[in-house]
One Martini backbone bead per residue (centre of mass of N, CA, C, O) as a GRO file, in nm:
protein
  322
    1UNK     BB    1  -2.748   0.871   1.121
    2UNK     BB    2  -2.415   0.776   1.010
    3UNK     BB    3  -2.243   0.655   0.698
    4UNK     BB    4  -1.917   0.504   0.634
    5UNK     BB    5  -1.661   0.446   0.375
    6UNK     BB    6  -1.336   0.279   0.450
    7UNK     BB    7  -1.105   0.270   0.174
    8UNK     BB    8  -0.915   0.167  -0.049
    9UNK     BB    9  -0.778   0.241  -0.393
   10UNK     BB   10  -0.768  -0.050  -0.463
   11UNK     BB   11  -0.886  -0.339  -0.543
   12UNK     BB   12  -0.931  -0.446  -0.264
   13UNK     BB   13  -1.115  -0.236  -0.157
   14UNK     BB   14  -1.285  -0.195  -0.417
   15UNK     BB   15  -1.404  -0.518  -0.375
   16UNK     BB   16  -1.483  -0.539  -0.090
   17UNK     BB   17  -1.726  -0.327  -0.121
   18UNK     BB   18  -1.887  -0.464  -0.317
   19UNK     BB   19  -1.973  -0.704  -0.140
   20UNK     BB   20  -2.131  -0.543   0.080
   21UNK     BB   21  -2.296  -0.362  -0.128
   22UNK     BB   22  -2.494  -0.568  -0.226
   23UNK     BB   23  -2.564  -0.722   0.080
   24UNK     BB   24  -2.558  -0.424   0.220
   25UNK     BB   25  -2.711  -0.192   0.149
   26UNK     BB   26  -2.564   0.176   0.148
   27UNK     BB   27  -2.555   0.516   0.274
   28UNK     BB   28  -2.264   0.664   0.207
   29UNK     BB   29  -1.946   0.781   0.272
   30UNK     BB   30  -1.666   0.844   0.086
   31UNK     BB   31  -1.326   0.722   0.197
   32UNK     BB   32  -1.047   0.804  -0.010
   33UNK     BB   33  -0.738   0.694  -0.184
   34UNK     BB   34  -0.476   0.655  -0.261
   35UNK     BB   35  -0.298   0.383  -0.160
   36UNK     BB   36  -0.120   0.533   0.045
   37UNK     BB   37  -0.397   0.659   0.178
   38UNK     BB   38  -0.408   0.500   0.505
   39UNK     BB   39  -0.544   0.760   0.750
   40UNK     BB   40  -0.863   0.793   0.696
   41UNK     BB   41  -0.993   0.776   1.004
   42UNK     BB   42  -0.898   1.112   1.012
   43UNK     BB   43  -1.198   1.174   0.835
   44UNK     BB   44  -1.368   1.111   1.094
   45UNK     BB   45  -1.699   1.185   1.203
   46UNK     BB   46  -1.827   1.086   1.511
   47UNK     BB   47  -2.145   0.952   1.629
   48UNK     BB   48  -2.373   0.819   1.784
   49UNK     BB   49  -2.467   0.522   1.569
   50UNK     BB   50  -2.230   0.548   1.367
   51UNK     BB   51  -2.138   0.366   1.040
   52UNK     BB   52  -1.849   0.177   1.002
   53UNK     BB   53  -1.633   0.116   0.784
   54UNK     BB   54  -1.304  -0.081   0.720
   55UNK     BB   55  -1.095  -0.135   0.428
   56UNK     BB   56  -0.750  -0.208   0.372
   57UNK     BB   57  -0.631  -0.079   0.652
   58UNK     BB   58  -0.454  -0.002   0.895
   59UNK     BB   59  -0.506  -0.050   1.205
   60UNK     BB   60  -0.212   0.060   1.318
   61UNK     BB   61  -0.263   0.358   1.143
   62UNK     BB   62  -0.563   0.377   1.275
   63UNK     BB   63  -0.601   0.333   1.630
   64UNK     BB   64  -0.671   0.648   1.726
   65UNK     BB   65  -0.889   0.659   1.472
   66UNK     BB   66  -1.076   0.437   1.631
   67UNK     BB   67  -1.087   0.497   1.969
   68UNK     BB   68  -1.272   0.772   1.914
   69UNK     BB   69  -1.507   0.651   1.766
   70UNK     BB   70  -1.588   0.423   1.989
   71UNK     BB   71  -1.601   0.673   2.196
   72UNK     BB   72  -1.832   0.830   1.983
   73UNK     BB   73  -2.051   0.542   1.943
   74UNK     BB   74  -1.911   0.413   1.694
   75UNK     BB   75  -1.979   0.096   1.476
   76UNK     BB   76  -1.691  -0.101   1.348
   77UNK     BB   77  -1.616  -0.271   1.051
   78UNK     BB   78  -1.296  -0.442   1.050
   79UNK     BB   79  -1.109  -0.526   0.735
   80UNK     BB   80  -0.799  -0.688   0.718
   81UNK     BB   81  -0.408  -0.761   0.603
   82UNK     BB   82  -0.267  -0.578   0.764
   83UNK     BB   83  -0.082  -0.469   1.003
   84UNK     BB   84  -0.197  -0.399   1.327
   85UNK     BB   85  -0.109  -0.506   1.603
   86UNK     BB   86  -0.299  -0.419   1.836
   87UNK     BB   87  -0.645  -0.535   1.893
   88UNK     BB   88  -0.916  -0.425   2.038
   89UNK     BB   89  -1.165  -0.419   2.295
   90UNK     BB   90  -1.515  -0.376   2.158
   91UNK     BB   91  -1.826  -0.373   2.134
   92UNK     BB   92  -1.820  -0.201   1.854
   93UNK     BB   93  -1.602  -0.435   1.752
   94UNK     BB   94  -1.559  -0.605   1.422
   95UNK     BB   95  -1.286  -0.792   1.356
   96UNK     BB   96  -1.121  -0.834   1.054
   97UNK     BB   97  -0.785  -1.015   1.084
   98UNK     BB   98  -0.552  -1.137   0.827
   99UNK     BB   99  -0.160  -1.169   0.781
  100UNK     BB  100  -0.163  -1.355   0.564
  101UNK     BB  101   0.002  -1.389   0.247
  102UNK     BB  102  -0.274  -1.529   0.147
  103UNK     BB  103  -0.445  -1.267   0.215
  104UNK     BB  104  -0.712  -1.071   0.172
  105UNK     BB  105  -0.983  -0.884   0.207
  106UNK     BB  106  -1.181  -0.997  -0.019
  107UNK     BB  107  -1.156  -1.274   0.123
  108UNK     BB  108  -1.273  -1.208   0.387
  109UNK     BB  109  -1.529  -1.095   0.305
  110UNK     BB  110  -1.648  -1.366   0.166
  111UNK     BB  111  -1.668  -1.518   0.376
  112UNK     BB  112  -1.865  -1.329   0.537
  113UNK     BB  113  -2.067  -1.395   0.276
  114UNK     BB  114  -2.023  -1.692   0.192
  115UNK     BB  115  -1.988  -1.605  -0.154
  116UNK     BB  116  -2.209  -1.403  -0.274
  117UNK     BB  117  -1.928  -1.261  -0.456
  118UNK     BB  118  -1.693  -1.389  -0.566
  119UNK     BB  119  -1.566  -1.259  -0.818
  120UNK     BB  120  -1.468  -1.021  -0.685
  121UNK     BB  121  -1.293  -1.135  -0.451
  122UNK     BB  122  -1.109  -1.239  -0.736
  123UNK     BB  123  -1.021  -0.965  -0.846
  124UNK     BB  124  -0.873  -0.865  -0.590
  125UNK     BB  125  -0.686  -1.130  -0.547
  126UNK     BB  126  -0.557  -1.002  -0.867
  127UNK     BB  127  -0.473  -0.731  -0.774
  128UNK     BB  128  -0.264  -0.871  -0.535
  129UNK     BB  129  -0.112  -1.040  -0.620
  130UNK     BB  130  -0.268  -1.382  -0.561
  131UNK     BB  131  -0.334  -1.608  -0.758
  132UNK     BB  132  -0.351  -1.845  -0.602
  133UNK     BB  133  -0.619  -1.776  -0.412
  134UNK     BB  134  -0.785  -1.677  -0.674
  135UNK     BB  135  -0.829  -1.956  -0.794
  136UNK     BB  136  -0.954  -2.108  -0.536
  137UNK     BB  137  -1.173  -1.864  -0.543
  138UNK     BB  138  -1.299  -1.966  -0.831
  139UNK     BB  139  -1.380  -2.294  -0.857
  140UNK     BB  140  -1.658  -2.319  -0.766
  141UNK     BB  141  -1.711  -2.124  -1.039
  142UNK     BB  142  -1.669  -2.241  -1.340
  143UNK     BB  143  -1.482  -2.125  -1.490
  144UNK     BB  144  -1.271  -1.990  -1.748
  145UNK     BB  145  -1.006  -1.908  -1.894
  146UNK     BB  146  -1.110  -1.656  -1.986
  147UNK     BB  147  -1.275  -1.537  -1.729
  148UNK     BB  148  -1.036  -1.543  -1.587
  149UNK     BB  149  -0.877  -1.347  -1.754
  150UNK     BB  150  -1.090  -1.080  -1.734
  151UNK     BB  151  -1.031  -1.091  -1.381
  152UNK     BB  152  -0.758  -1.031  -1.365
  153UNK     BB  153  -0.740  -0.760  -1.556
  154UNK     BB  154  -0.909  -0.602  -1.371
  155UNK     BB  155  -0.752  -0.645  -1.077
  156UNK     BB  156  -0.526  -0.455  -1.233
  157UNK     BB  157  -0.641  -0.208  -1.303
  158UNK     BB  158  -0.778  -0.125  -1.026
  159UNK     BB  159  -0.493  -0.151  -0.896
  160UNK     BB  160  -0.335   0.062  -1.080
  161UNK     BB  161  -0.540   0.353  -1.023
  162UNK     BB  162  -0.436   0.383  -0.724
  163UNK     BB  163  -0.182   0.486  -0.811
  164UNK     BB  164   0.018   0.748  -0.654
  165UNK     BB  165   0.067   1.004  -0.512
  166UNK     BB  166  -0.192   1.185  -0.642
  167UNK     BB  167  -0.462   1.184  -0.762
  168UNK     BB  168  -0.387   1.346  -1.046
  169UNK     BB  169  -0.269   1.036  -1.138
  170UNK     BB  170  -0.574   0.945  -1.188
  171UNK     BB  171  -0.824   0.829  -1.418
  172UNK     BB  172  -0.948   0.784  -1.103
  173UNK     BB  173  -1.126   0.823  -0.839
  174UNK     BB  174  -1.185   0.597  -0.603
  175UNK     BB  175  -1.484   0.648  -0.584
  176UNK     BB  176  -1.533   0.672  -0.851
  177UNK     BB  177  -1.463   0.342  -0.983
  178UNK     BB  178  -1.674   0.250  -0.759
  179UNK     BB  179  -1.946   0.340  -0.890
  180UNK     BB  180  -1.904   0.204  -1.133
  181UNK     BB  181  -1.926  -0.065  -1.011
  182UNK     BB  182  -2.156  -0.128  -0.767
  183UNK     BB  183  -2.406  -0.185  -0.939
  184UNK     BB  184  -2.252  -0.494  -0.969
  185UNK     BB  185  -2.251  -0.832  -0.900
  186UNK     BB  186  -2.059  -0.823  -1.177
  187UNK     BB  187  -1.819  -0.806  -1.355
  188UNK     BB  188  -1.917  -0.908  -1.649
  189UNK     BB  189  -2.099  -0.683  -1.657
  190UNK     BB  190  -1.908  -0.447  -1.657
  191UNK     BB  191  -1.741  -0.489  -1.886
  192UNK     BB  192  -1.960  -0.468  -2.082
  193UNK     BB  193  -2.150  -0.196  -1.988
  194UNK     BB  194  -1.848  -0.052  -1.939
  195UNK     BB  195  -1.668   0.023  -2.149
  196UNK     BB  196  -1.514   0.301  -2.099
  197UNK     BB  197  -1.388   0.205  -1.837
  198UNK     BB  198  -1.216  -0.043  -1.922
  199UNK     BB  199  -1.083   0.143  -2.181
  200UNK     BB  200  -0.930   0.313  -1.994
  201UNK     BB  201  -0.777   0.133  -1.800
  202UNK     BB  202  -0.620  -0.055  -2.047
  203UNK     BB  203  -0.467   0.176  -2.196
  204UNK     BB  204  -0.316   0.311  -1.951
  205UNK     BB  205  -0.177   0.024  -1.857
  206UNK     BB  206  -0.021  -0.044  -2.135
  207UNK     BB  207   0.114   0.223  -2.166
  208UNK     BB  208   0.270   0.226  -1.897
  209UNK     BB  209   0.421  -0.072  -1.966
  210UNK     BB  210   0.610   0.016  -2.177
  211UNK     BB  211   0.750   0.215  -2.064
  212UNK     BB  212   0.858   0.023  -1.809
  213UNK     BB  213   1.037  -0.168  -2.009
  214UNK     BB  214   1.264   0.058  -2.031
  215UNK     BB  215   1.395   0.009  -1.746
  216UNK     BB  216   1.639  -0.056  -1.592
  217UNK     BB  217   1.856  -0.180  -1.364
  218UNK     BB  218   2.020  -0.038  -1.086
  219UNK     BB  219   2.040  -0.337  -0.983
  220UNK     BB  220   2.139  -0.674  -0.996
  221UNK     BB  221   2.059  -1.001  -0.837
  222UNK     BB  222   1.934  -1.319  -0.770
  223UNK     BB  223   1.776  -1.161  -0.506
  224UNK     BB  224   1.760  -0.823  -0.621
  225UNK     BB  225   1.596  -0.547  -0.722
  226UNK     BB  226   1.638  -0.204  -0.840
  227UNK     BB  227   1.404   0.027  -0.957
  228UNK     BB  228   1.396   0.361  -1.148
  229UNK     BB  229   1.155   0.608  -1.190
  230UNK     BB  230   1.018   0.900  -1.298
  231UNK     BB  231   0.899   1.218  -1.274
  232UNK     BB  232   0.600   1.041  -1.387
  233UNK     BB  233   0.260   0.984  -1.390
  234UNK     BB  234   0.321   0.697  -1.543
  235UNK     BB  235   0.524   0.602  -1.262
  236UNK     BB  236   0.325   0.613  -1.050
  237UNK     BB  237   0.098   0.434  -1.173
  238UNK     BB  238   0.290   0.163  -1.222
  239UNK     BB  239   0.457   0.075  -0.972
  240UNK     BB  240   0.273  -0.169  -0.827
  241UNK     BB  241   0.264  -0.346  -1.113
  242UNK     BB  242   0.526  -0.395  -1.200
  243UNK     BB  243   0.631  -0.513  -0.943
  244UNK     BB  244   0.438  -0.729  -0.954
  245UNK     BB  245   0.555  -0.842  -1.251
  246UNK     BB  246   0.832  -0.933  -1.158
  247UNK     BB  247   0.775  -1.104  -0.938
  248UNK     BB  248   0.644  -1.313  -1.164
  249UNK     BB  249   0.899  -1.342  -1.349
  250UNK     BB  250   1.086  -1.323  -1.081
  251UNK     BB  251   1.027  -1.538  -0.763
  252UNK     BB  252   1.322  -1.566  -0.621
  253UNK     BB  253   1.333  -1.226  -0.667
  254UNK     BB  254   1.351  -0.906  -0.512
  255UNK     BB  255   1.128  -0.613  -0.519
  256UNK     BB  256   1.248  -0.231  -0.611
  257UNK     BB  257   1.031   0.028  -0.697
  258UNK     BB  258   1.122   0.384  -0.783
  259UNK     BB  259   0.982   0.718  -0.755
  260UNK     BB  260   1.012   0.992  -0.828
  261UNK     BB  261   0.951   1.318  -0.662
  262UNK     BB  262   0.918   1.622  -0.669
  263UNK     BB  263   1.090   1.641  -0.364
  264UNK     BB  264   1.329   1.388  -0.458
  265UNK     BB  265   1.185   1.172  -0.320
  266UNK     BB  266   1.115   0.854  -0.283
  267UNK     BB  267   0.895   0.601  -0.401
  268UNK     BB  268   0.793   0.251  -0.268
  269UNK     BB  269   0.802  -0.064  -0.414
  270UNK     BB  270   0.792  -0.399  -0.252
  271UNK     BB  271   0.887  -0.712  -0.281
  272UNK     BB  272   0.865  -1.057  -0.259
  273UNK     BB  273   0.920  -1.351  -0.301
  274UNK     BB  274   0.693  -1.583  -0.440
  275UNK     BB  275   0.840  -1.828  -0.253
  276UNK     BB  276   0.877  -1.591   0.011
  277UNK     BB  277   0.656  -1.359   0.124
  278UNK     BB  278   0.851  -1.222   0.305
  279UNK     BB  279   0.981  -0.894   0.474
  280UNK     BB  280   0.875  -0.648   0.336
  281UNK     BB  281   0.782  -0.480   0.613
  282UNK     BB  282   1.031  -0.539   0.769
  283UNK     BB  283   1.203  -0.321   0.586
  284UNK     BB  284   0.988  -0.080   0.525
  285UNK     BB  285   1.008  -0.009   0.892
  286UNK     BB  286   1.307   0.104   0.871
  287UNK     BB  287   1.145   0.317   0.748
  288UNK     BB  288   0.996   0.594   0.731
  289UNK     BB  289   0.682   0.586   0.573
  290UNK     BB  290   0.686   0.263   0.660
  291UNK     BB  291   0.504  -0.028   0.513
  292UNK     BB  292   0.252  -0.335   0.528
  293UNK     BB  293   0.327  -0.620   0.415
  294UNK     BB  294   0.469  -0.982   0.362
  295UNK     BB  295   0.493  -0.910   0.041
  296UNK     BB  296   0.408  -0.606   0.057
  297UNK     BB  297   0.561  -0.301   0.050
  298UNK     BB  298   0.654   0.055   0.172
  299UNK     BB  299   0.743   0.367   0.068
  300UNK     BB  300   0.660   0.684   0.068
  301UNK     BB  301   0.908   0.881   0.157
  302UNK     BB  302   1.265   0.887   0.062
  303UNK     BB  303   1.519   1.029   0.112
  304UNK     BB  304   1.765   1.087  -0.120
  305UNK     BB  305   2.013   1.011   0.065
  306UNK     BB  306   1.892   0.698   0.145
  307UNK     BB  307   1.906   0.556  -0.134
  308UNK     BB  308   2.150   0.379  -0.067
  309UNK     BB  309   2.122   0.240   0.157
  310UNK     BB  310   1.834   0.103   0.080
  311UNK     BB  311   1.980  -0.059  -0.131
  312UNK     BB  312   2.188  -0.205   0.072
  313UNK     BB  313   1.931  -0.326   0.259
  314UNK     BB  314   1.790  -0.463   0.056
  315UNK     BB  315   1.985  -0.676  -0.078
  316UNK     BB  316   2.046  -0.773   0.192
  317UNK     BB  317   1.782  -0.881   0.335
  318UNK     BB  318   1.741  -1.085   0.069
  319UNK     BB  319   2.021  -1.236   0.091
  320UNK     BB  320   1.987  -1.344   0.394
  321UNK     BB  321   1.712  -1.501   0.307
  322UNK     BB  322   1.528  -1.791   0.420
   0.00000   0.00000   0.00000
């Protein structure tokens, strides 16, 4: 018998991750990739017996390898909370999910723990710039204001690792970084003993977060704007994280940051305004290699000829939405 464990290389993958195996340790196979490579479940080769987790990508982009590994016998357990589709009914599927825009996958997965690791869930939902939720999820723990803000800040850092088109792009790959943490119970354990990984993290976030404040809005109304980063691997991994930040400056208007791609097509993180998370999925769907939820989602190649066109559909589309 065969354990894989298929997870989103973002905070909220392996934050997600790392209070399962808390909970139940197993020794598994670890299959992920950069925060955008989300079809993981056709990398498992599955026969009867087999245990598979699938954590924090879309059910409806991995529907058709989910379908075969529960024919090929092996048992899947999945939650998420982007787009599923339908769910199907199978015996061996246990799918937690839900497409709330104020929840995420570490907040699923802490319910189904009962909280038994609730600081890691604290942690995905503050990488997933879903504040106000981490905080509701933190209340309980009776943190003080410097300990939230230094799970804030973890979940910001291991969110931000994630970006990038390709491995090479990234500080860490998201299985080596699950690894950093995985046998800590507590993210404060982690901060503390490790400090070589978090201040690997934190000074790499920094420089690129200073990098991207020099960039100017390529359009920008009330409702709208978008930004262009160059094609540099520093631009590559601050783009959802950057998206974060300025949904968070200004929370009334919709945020869409682009970054040249070697073959120049652009890379795209579109946000939601944070006082209306929706609509985010719904607008990148409308284009070929486009997905996500409904304050956050993107698009993974938009050819350059598109550029235009993107503009124009980003800005009507959140500029007449009430």
């Amino acid at each position: 018998m065969a354990a894989f464990d298929v997870f989103n290389g973002d905070a909220d993958g392996i934050c997600s991750l790392v209070q399962l195996r808390n909970a139940e340790p197993r020794d598994a196979q670890l299959i992920t990739g950069v925060k955008r490579d989300i079809e993981l479940l056709d990398q498992v080769t599955a026969g009867a017996g087999d245990q598979i987790t699938v954590l924090d990508v879309s059910m409806d982009k991995n529907k058709k390898s989910l379908m075969r590994v529960l024919e090929q016998g092996a048992s899947v357990f999945y939650s998420d909370h982007h787009f599923a589709g339908d769910i199907p009914e199978h015996a061996n599927l246990t799918a937690l999910i839900n497409t709330a825009s104020d929840v995420c996958t570490s907040l699923l997965v802490n319910g189904y723990l009962q909280g038994q690791f609730a600081q890691w869930a604290v942690v995905g939902a503050f990488g997933d710039n879903l504040k106000k939720s981490a905080l509701a999820a933190a209340k309980p723990l009776n943190l003080n204001a410097q300990q939230l803000e230094q799970l804030e800040n973890l979940g910001i850092y291991i969110n931000y690792n994630g970006y990038g088109s390709q491995l090479e792009d990234l500080h860490f790959h998201p299985a080596d970084l699950y690894r950093q943490v995985a046998d800590y119970a507590s993210p404060f354990d982690f901060i503390s003993d490790n400090r070589a990984a978090f201040e690997k993290l934190e000074q790499g976030y920094q420089a690129d977060m200073s990098a991207a404040a020099n960039i100017g809005p390529q359009s920008v109304t009330d409702s709208a704007a978008v930004f262009v980063l160059p094609n540099e691997a520093w631009a590559r991994r601050v783009s959802g994280v950057y998206s974060n930040d300025l949904a968070n400056g200004s929370p009334d208007r919709a945020h869409a940051v682009l970054t040249v791609k070697d073959n120049g097509n652009y890379l795209i993180s579109v946000r939601a305004p944070l006082n209306n998370k929706t609509g985010a999925d719904e607008l990148c769907r409308q284009f070929p290699t486009g997905g996500g939820r409904a304050a956050a989602a993107g698009v993974n190649d938009l050819p350059a000829d598109q550029l235009s066109q993107f503009v124009d559909q980003f800005t009507d589309f959140f500029t007449h939405r009430v």
